[in-house]
Amino acid sequence: MKQVIVGMGTCGLSAGARQTFDRLNEILSGNPGAFEISGTGCIGMCYREPLVEVREGGSRFIYGDVTPELAEEIYNLHILGGEVLENHIALHIAPDGKKSGSEAGFHSLQNKIVLRNCGTIDPESINEYEAAGGYQAIQKALFEMTPGEIIQCIKDSGLRGRGGAGFPTGLKWSFAAANESDIKYVVCNADEGDPGAFMDRSVLEGDPHAVLEGMIICARAIGAASGYIYCRAEYPLAIKRLTIAIDDARKKGYIGKNILGSGFDFDVKIKQGAGAFVCGEETALFASIEGERGMPRIRPPFPAEKGLWAKPTNNNNVETYANIPWILENGADAYADYGTEKSRGTKVFALAGKVVHGGLAEVPMGTTIHELVFEIGGGIKDGREFKAVQMGGPSGGCIPSTLDMTPVDFESIPATGAIMGSGGMVVLDDRTCMVEMARFFLEFTQNESCGKCTFCRLGTLRMLEILTRITKGEGEPDDIEKLVTLGNQIKEASLCGLGQTAPNPVLTTIRYYRDEFEAHIHDKRCPAGSCSALVDFFIDPEKCTGCTVCAKNCPVDAIAGERKKVHVIDNSICVKCGKCITSCNFDAVYKK
Amino acid sequence: MPAGICKGVCITARREDSFSYRLWRYDGAPGELIPLLQSAQDHFGYIPRRAISYISGVTGIPESEVYGVVTFYSQFRLKPMGKFVIKACAGTACHVSDSKLIIETIEDELGVEVGGTTEDGLFTLNTVACIGCCSLAPVVMINDETHGRLTPALIRKLLRSYRRREKAARGEESSAGCAERL
């Protein structure tokens, strides 16, 4: 029987997957037994959502942009008639694994370890996870390996923490294992706070059991009996699926007392975050689990010694845990085969911004930025020019297009001044103003600073004030130097990662785009044509209907035109308030 | 007696999740403050003054400290929200797709600033760091519905359609009320 699988991640649902799913269910209730239907997590090709897969034998046909109407057509032609709708096929995977279809390029360089089950299994079914080889690694960890051997295996694999800092995972585990204590904790950091990053969400929504299994193995290795998953409250679907996964795993005896008869106990709780970016920092995260304000603590003592409730704790990110079962099952060497010498394995990236194919891609470490943007990402939207990629979110930086042959790994990316971060990669085109970009990230970190360290609390505010005035055309000649000095001071005098990295977006943009800063400050000009105060406003005569709304809203009467005739803006009077753009009902006003 | 606080008005689907049940069940285990606040917000729609008193009374944590936690996290709010909560995405991908313009348009259309609620209690405007539908940028969520690829004109139309629907529903209600009275 043909199986029909609908992508039901947040990306799919927001593109209308629910309506498509409902229509297919209606068809099925009218024709019982015609096909089997289920949902799955993110398939990766977010730009083609809603995605519907028809699976038959070993062959997989994935359709893109499936509206309820197209779903009906797929039913009539493909499911009933056996005729494939070639025009709508995003990806076809033949039984031998060969990929074709319009989006085959998106998958060409990908190797899926973390995302091995995302988009192929039903995340709400533990049976499907088991059928895909899940919960095998845990048997190995419990019955065939000693805790020491598990840690050695992870060390040998070369896995480094995927939360951003890239600390060797095996080494981290060995510290927590070495500390004697009656109680130890395993914590999973699922507080994915970087705007523009959605890798962890997709893994939790698409394959929650893999994360659980990774945590159980870690608990066995370090000798912990309880664990916490700290998940953002903004990810309700991830929380729902994790809850189901934990309940199912408990029923099957993978979690709880005496797991699989081995005498080993482990239980997991979900803690919902309450919206604070700083809680992605591990000591702040512990404070938040303990019910306090999420403010970071001084290290040392490190979490391996005194973490959650002052007990030895191991904290890793979602993606790190999702790697663990695969490594145990396939061996450290198989994992180390991927990637570069010092950065082994694969990394998941969330491609977004001005790229044609926005979505989720898992590539071996060492893949270049160029390959990610052009071969997987399909290049820049609207045929514009590639300007830079922003990596590492508010803690990272912009890497200019001239450095696009930089391989993504834990050595090369920091050398550019950016950081690997958790894997958000936002592509920028020639219309993006870098000064405004720096201002945007600083506004974010300034807002999220917990207020503990003076330099972070006040220094970022001063930097933000300077950047804001530059974008308004009120920059002063020594502003760039002030920003650099302040930035370096904040980096040095802050306690946690938030403050230590907050100036990065500003410092890297000054490093690579100093001329843009200078154009704003000295020439009062925004080269990208983005900063409202420094550009001119125009009305597109093709779109203008002469409705007079803009003229009525203009506070300085800079817009002239008769009713039902094209209006014109007098830029010598205009005060650049932008009211005409936001009030136009026809999107006819633009700035340049 | 905390267990009876919201007797008769609890609408939470699962008893185990209700605010009063959680307060009643509190056994002094550490780390329960945030979950308690979350269930209070689920129950009341915001954190009213009295919820802080209840929690403080039951847990023994000083009210000042509870208040400190409430104001630290962006999820908690001390004022009631509108019927439609607009979450305008201000994440990186949306930002480079001019989400600022969308937010300004909403502010202009509704006459409120970010964080505010309209006088008729219909809309509350908030921004969020990232909804995670970056490929649909710029994105706005209104309650549970996501609207992507917006322009100033589109968002204006969208908000007006919400207003119209609401007006129509209220109109029906009041005319039904009249019919009943007749």
PDB file of C-alpha atoms in Angstrom, chain A residues 275-448:
ATOM      1  CA  GLY A 275      11.858  33.773  27.423  1.00  0.00           C
ATOM      2  CA  ALA A 276      15.339  34.942  28.301  1.00  0.00           C
ATOM      3  CA  PHE A 277      18.186  34.695  25.803  1.00  0.00           C
ATOM      4  CA  VAL A 278      20.811  34.582  28.541  1.00  0.00           C
ATOM      5  CA  CYS A 279      19.385  31.225  29.713  1.00  0.00           C
ATOM      6  CA  GLY A 280      21.213  29.588  26.824  1.00  0.00           C
ATOM      7  CA  GLU A 281      24.338  30.142  28.920  1.00  0.00           C
ATOM      8  CA  GLU A 282      24.705  27.007  31.009  1.00  0.00           C
ATOM      9  CA  THR A 283      25.049  28.500  34.480  1.00  0.00           C
ATOM     10  CA  ALA A 284      22.128  30.860  33.794  1.00  0.00           C
ATOM     11  CA  LEU A 285      20.166  27.868  32.524  1.00  0.00           C
ATOM     12  CA  PHE A 286      20.782  26.032  35.810  1.00  0.00           C
ATOM     13  CA  ALA A 287      19.625  29.097  37.763  1.00  0.00           C
ATOM     14  CA  SER A 288      16.459  29.131  35.676  1.00  0.00           C
ATOM     15  CA  ILE A 289      15.768  25.414  36.286  1.00  0.00           C
ATOM     16  CA  GLU A 290      16.229  26.118  39.989  1.00  0.00           C
ATOM     17  CA  GLY A 291      13.415  28.660  39.691  1.00  0.00           C
ATOM     18  CA  GLU A 292      15.490  31.804  39.939  1.00  0.00           C
ATOM     19  CA  ARG A 293      16.216  34.679  37.626  1.00  0.00           C
ATOM     20  CA  GLY A 294      18.429  33.302  34.890  1.00  0.00           C
ATOM     21  CA  MET A 295      21.642  35.044  35.774  1.00  0.00           C
ATOM     22  CA  PRO A 296      25.015  33.443  35.076  1.00  0.00           C
ATOM     23  CA  ARG A 297      27.332  32.352  37.869  1.00  0.00           C
ATOM     24  CA  ILE A 298      31.060  32.599  38.158  1.00  0.00           C
ATOM     25  CA  ARG A 299      33.048  29.669  36.777  1.00  0.00           C
ATOM     26  CA  PRO A 300      34.977  27.852  38.240  1.00  0.00           C
ATOM     27  CA  PRO A 301      33.563  25.773  39.786  1.00  0.00           C
ATOM     28  CA  PHE A 302      32.583  24.331  36.429  1.00  0.00           C
ATOM     29  CA  PRO A 303      29.294  22.449  35.996  1.00  0.00           C
ATOM     30  CA  ALA A 304      31.125  19.107  35.902  1.00  0.00           C
ATOM     31  CA  GLU A 305      32.004  19.811  39.522  1.00  0.00           C
ATOM     32  CA  LYS A 306      29.159  21.994  40.781  1.00  0.00           C
ATOM     33  CA  GLY A 307      26.341  22.504  38.313  1.00  0.00           C
ATOM     34  CA  LEU A 308      22.632  22.139  38.814  1.00  0.00           C
ATOM     35  CA  TRP A 309      21.793  22.333  42.529  1.00  0.00           C
ATOM     36  CA  ALA A 310      25.540  22.339  43.134  1.00  0.00           C
ATOM     37  CA  LYS A 311      25.870  18.739  41.904  1.00  0.00           C
ATOM     38  CA  PRO A 312      28.104  17.482  39.093  1.00  0.00           C
ATOM     39  CA  THR A 313      26.225  18.135  35.857  1.00  0.00           C
ATOM     40  CA  ASN A 314      26.784  17.495  32.201  1.00  0.00           C
ATOM     41  CA  ASN A 315      25.132  19.954  29.863  1.00  0.00           C
ATOM     42  CA  ASN A 316      25.046  19.508  26.102  1.00  0.00           C
ATOM     43  CA  ASN A 317      23.031  20.918  23.268  1.00  0.00           C
ATOM     44  CA  VAL A 318      20.223  19.089  21.413  1.00  0.00           C
ATOM     45  CA  GLU A 319      22.284  18.416  18.310  1.00  0.00           C
ATOM     46  CA  THR A 320      25.183  16.992  20.339  1.00  0.00           C
ATOM     47  CA  TYR A 321      22.908  14.454  22.022  1.00  0.00           C
ATOM     48  CA  ALA A 322      21.266  13.527  18.716  1.00  0.00           C
ATOM     49  CA  ASN A 323      24.708  12.512  17.396  1.00  0.00           C
ATOM     50  CA  ILE A 324      25.450  10.144  20.288  1.00  0.00           C
ATOM     51  CA  PRO A 325      23.285   7.090  19.403  1.00  0.00           C
ATOM     52  CA  TRP A 326      24.594   7.119  15.820  1.00  0.00           C
ATOM     53  CA  ILE A 327      28.210   7.205  17.033  1.00  0.00           C
ATOM     54  CA  LEU A 328      27.720   4.323  19.435  1.00  0.00           C
ATOM     55  CA  GLU A 329      26.032   2.242  16.826  1.00  0.00           C
ATOM     56  CA  ASN A 330      28.282   2.939  13.873  1.00  0.00           C
ATOM     57  CA  GLY A 331      31.513   3.356  15.768  1.00  0.00           C
ATOM     58  CA  ALA A 332      33.777   6.308  16.461  1.00  0.00           C
ATOM     59  CA  ASP A 333      35.748   5.783  13.245  1.00  0.00           C
ATOM     60  CA  ALA A 334      32.706   5.986  11.008  1.00  0.00           C
ATOM     61  CA  TYR A 335      31.874   9.352  12.562  1.00  0.00           C
ATOM     62  CA  ALA A 336      35.430  10.617  12.397  1.00  0.00           C
ATOM     63  CA  ASP A 337      35.458   9.854   8.665  1.00  0.00           C
ATOM     64  CA  TYR A 338      33.302  12.933   8.147  1.00  0.00           C
ATOM     65  CA  GLY A 339      34.635  16.431   8.528  1.00  0.00           C
ATOM     66  CA  THR A 340      38.094  17.896   8.951  1.00  0.00           C
ATOM     67  CA  GLU A 341      40.972  16.853  11.144  1.00  0.00           C
ATOM     68  CA  LYS A 342      40.029  18.939  14.141  1.00  0.00           C
ATOM     69  CA  SER A 343      36.296  19.215  13.515  1.00  0.00           C
ATOM     70  CA  ARG A 344      34.827  15.796  12.950  1.00  0.00           C
ATOM     71  CA  GLY A 345      31.379  14.818  11.817  1.00  0.00           C
ATOM     72  CA  THR A 346      28.598  16.884  10.362  1.00  0.00           C
ATOM     73  CA  LYS A 347      26.863  20.113  11.283  1.00  0.00           C
ATOM     74  CA  VAL A 348      23.274  21.162  10.754  1.00  0.00           C
ATOM     75  CA  PHE A 349      22.747  24.663   9.387  1.00  0.00           C
ATOM     76  CA  ALA A 350      19.588  26.694   9.222  1.00  0.00           C
ATOM     77  CA  LEU A 351      19.835  28.626   5.969  1.00  0.00           C
ATOM     78  CA  ALA A 352      17.716  31.756   5.900  1.00  0.00           C
ATOM     79  CA  GLY A 353      17.657  35.327   4.718  1.00  0.00           C
ATOM     80  CA  LYS A 354      18.177  36.309   1.096  1.00  0.00           C
ATOM     81  CA  VAL A 355      18.908  32.797  -0.100  1.00  0.00           C
ATOM     82  CA  VAL A 356      16.674  31.030  -2.625  1.00  0.00           C
ATOM     83  CA  HIS A 357      16.412  27.745  -0.718  1.00  0.00           C
ATOM     84  CA  GLY A 358      15.835  28.566   2.914  1.00  0.00           C
ATOM     85  CA  GLY A 359      15.782  25.453   5.059  1.00  0.00           C
ATOM     86  CA  LEU A 360      17.713  22.919   7.035  1.00  0.00           C
ATOM     87  CA  ALA A 361      20.888  21.337   5.709  1.00  0.00           C
ATOM     88  CA  GLU A 362      23.327  18.913   7.313  1.00  0.00           C
ATOM     89  CA  VAL A 363      26.780  18.916   5.773  1.00  0.00           C
ATOM     90  CA  PRO A 364      30.167  17.477   6.731  1.00  0.00           C
ATOM     91  CA  MET A 365      32.372  19.927   8.617  1.00  0.00           C
ATOM     92  CA  GLY A 366      34.706  21.666   6.196  1.00  0.00           C
ATOM     93  CA  THR A 367      32.085  22.362   3.548  1.00  0.00           C
ATOM     94  CA  THR A 368      32.681  25.891   2.295  1.00  0.00           C
ATOM     95  CA  ILE A 369      30.328  28.824   2.746  1.00  0.00           C
ATOM     96  CA  HIS A 370      30.180  29.105  -1.039  1.00  0.00           C
ATOM     97  CA  GLU A 371      28.907  25.538  -1.344  1.00  0.00           C
ATOM     98  CA  LEU A 372      26.301  26.157   1.345  1.00  0.00           C
ATOM     99  CA  VAL A 373      25.005  29.362  -0.189  1.00  0.00           C
ATOM    100  CA  PHE A 374      25.169  28.505  -3.873  1.00  0.00           C
ATOM    101  CA  GLU A 375      24.984  24.731  -4.275  1.00  0.00           C
ATOM    102  CA  ILE A 376      22.647  23.926  -1.414  1.00  0.00           C
ATOM    103  CA  GLY A 377      21.045  27.323  -0.988  1.00  0.00           C
ATOM    104  CA  GLY A 378      20.595  27.863  -4.725  1.00  0.00           C
ATOM    105  CA  GLY A 379      22.132  31.354  -4.708  1.00  0.00           C
ATOM    106  CA  ILE A 380      20.689  34.741  -3.866  1.00  0.00           C
ATOM    107  CA  LYS A 381      17.025  35.680  -4.176  1.00  0.00           C
ATOM    108  CA  ASP A 382      15.880  37.957  -7.001  1.00  0.00           C
ATOM    109  CA  GLY A 383      19.277  37.584  -8.701  1.00  0.00           C
ATOM    110  CA  ARG A 384      20.870  40.079  -6.320  1.00  0.00           C
ATOM    111  CA  GLU A 385      24.510  40.153  -5.340  1.00  0.00           C
ATOM    112  CA  PHE A 386      25.845  37.990  -2.489  1.00  0.00           C
ATOM    113  CA  LYS A 387      27.228  40.269   0.205  1.00  0.00           C
ATOM    114  CA  ALA A 388      27.864  38.270   3.366  1.00  0.00           C
ATOM    115  CA  VAL A 389      26.663  35.531   5.661  1.00  0.00           C
ATOM    116  CA  GLN A 390      25.867  36.156   9.278  1.00  0.00           C
ATOM    117  CA  MET A 391      26.880  33.230  11.477  1.00  0.00           C
ATOM    118  CA  GLY A 392      26.436  32.653  15.170  1.00  0.00           C
ATOM    119  CA  GLY A 393      23.530  35.041  15.652  1.00  0.00           C
ATOM    120  CA  PRO A 394      23.955  37.917  18.090  1.00  0.00           C
ATOM    121  CA  SER A 395      27.226  36.404  19.356  1.00  0.00           C
ATOM    122  CA  GLY A 396      28.667  35.887  15.911  1.00  0.00           C
ATOM    123  CA  GLY A 397      29.630  38.044  13.029  1.00  0.00           C
ATOM    124  CA  CYS A 398      29.358  38.705   9.333  1.00  0.00           C
ATOM    125  CA  ILE A 399      31.667  36.906   6.939  1.00  0.00           C
ATOM    126  CA  PRO A 400      31.982  38.836   3.664  1.00  0.00           C
ATOM    127  CA  SER A 401      31.489  37.233   0.271  1.00  0.00           C
ATOM    128  CA  THR A 402      35.211  37.638  -0.466  1.00  0.00           C
ATOM    129  CA  LEU A 403      35.879  34.975   2.171  1.00  0.00           C
ATOM    130  CA  ASP A 404      33.266  32.588   0.831  1.00  0.00           C
ATOM    131  CA  MET A 405      35.787  29.779   0.329  1.00  0.00           C
ATOM    132  CA  THR A 406      36.182  29.557   4.114  1.00  0.00           C
ATOM    133  CA  PRO A 407      35.366  26.034   5.275  1.00  0.00           C
ATOM    134  CA  VAL A 408      32.850  25.822   8.101  1.00  0.00           C
ATOM    135  CA  ASP A 409      34.661  24.271  11.051  1.00  0.00           C
ATOM    136  CA  PHE A 410      35.686  25.216  14.577  1.00  0.00           C
ATOM    137  CA  GLU A 411      39.063  26.620  13.438  1.00  0.00           C
ATOM    138  CA  SER A 412      38.347  28.531  10.241  1.00  0.00           C
ATOM    139  CA  ILE A 413      35.180  30.379  11.236  1.00  0.00           C
ATOM    140  CA  PRO A 414      36.562  31.945  14.453  1.00  0.00           C
ATOM    141  CA  ALA A 415      39.579  33.075  12.418  1.00  0.00           C
ATOM    142  CA  THR A 416      37.266  35.385  10.479  1.00  0.00           C
ATOM    143  CA  GLY A 417      35.999  36.981  13.691  1.00  0.00           C
ATOM    144  CA  ALA A 418      32.623  35.254  13.563  1.00  0.00           C
ATOM    145  CA  ILE A 419      31.796  32.097  15.522  1.00  0.00           C
ATOM    146  CA  MET A 420      30.375  28.726  14.530  1.00  0.00           C
ATOM    147  CA  GLY A 421      27.490  29.260  16.876  1.00  0.00           C
ATOM    148  CA  SER A 422      24.687  26.811  16.931  1.00  0.00           C
ATOM    149  CA  GLY A 423      24.276  26.839  13.151  1.00  0.00           C
ATOM    150  CA  GLY A 424      22.141  29.758  12.081  1.00  0.00           C
ATOM    151  CA  MET A 425      23.342  31.066   8.728  1.00  0.00           C
ATOM    152  CA  VAL A 426      21.600  34.185   7.498  1.00  0.00           C
ATOM    153  CA  VAL A 427      22.496  35.190   3.967  1.00  0.00           C
ATOM    154  CA  LEU A 428      22.680  38.913   3.200  1.00  0.00           C
ATOM    155  CA  ASP A 429      22.506  40.608  -0.189  1.00  0.00           C
ATOM    156  CA  ASP A 430      23.702  43.995  -1.458  1.00  0.00           C
ATOM    157  CA  ARG A 431      20.620  45.755  -0.110  1.00  0.00           C
ATOM    158  CA  THR A 432      21.459  44.886   3.482  1.00  0.00           C
ATOM    159  CA  CYS A 433      23.102  47.733   5.373  1.00  0.00           C
ATOM    160  CA  MET A 434      25.878  46.359   7.568  1.00  0.00           C
ATOM    161  CA  VAL A 435      25.708  49.211  10.052  1.00  0.00           C
ATOM    162  CA  GLU A 436      22.016  48.557  10.523  1.00  0.00           C
ATOM    163  CA  MET A 437      22.782  44.833  10.864  1.00  0.00           C
ATOM    164  CA  ALA A 438      25.270  45.530  13.641  1.00  0.00           C
ATOM    165  CA  ARG A 439      22.744  47.824  15.308  1.00  0.00           C
ATOM    166  CA  PHE A 440      20.061  45.144  15.065  1.00  0.00           C
ATOM    167  CA  PHE A 441      22.134  42.507  16.871  1.00  0.00           C
ATOM    168  CA  LEU A 442      23.320  44.910  19.505  1.00  0.00           C
ATOM    169  CA  GLU A 443      19.763  46.003  20.185  1.00  0.00           C
ATOM    170  CA  PHE A 444      18.973  42.337  20.773  1.00  0.00           C
ATOM    171  CA  THR A 445      21.870  41.601  23.145  1.00  0.00           C
ATOM    172  CA  GLN A 446      21.451  44.917  24.927  1.00  0.00           C
ATOM    173  CA  ASN A 447      17.837  44.035  25.577  1.00  0.00           C
ATOM    174  CA  GLU A 448      18.732  40.529  26.737  1.00  0.00           C
TER     175      GLU A 448
END
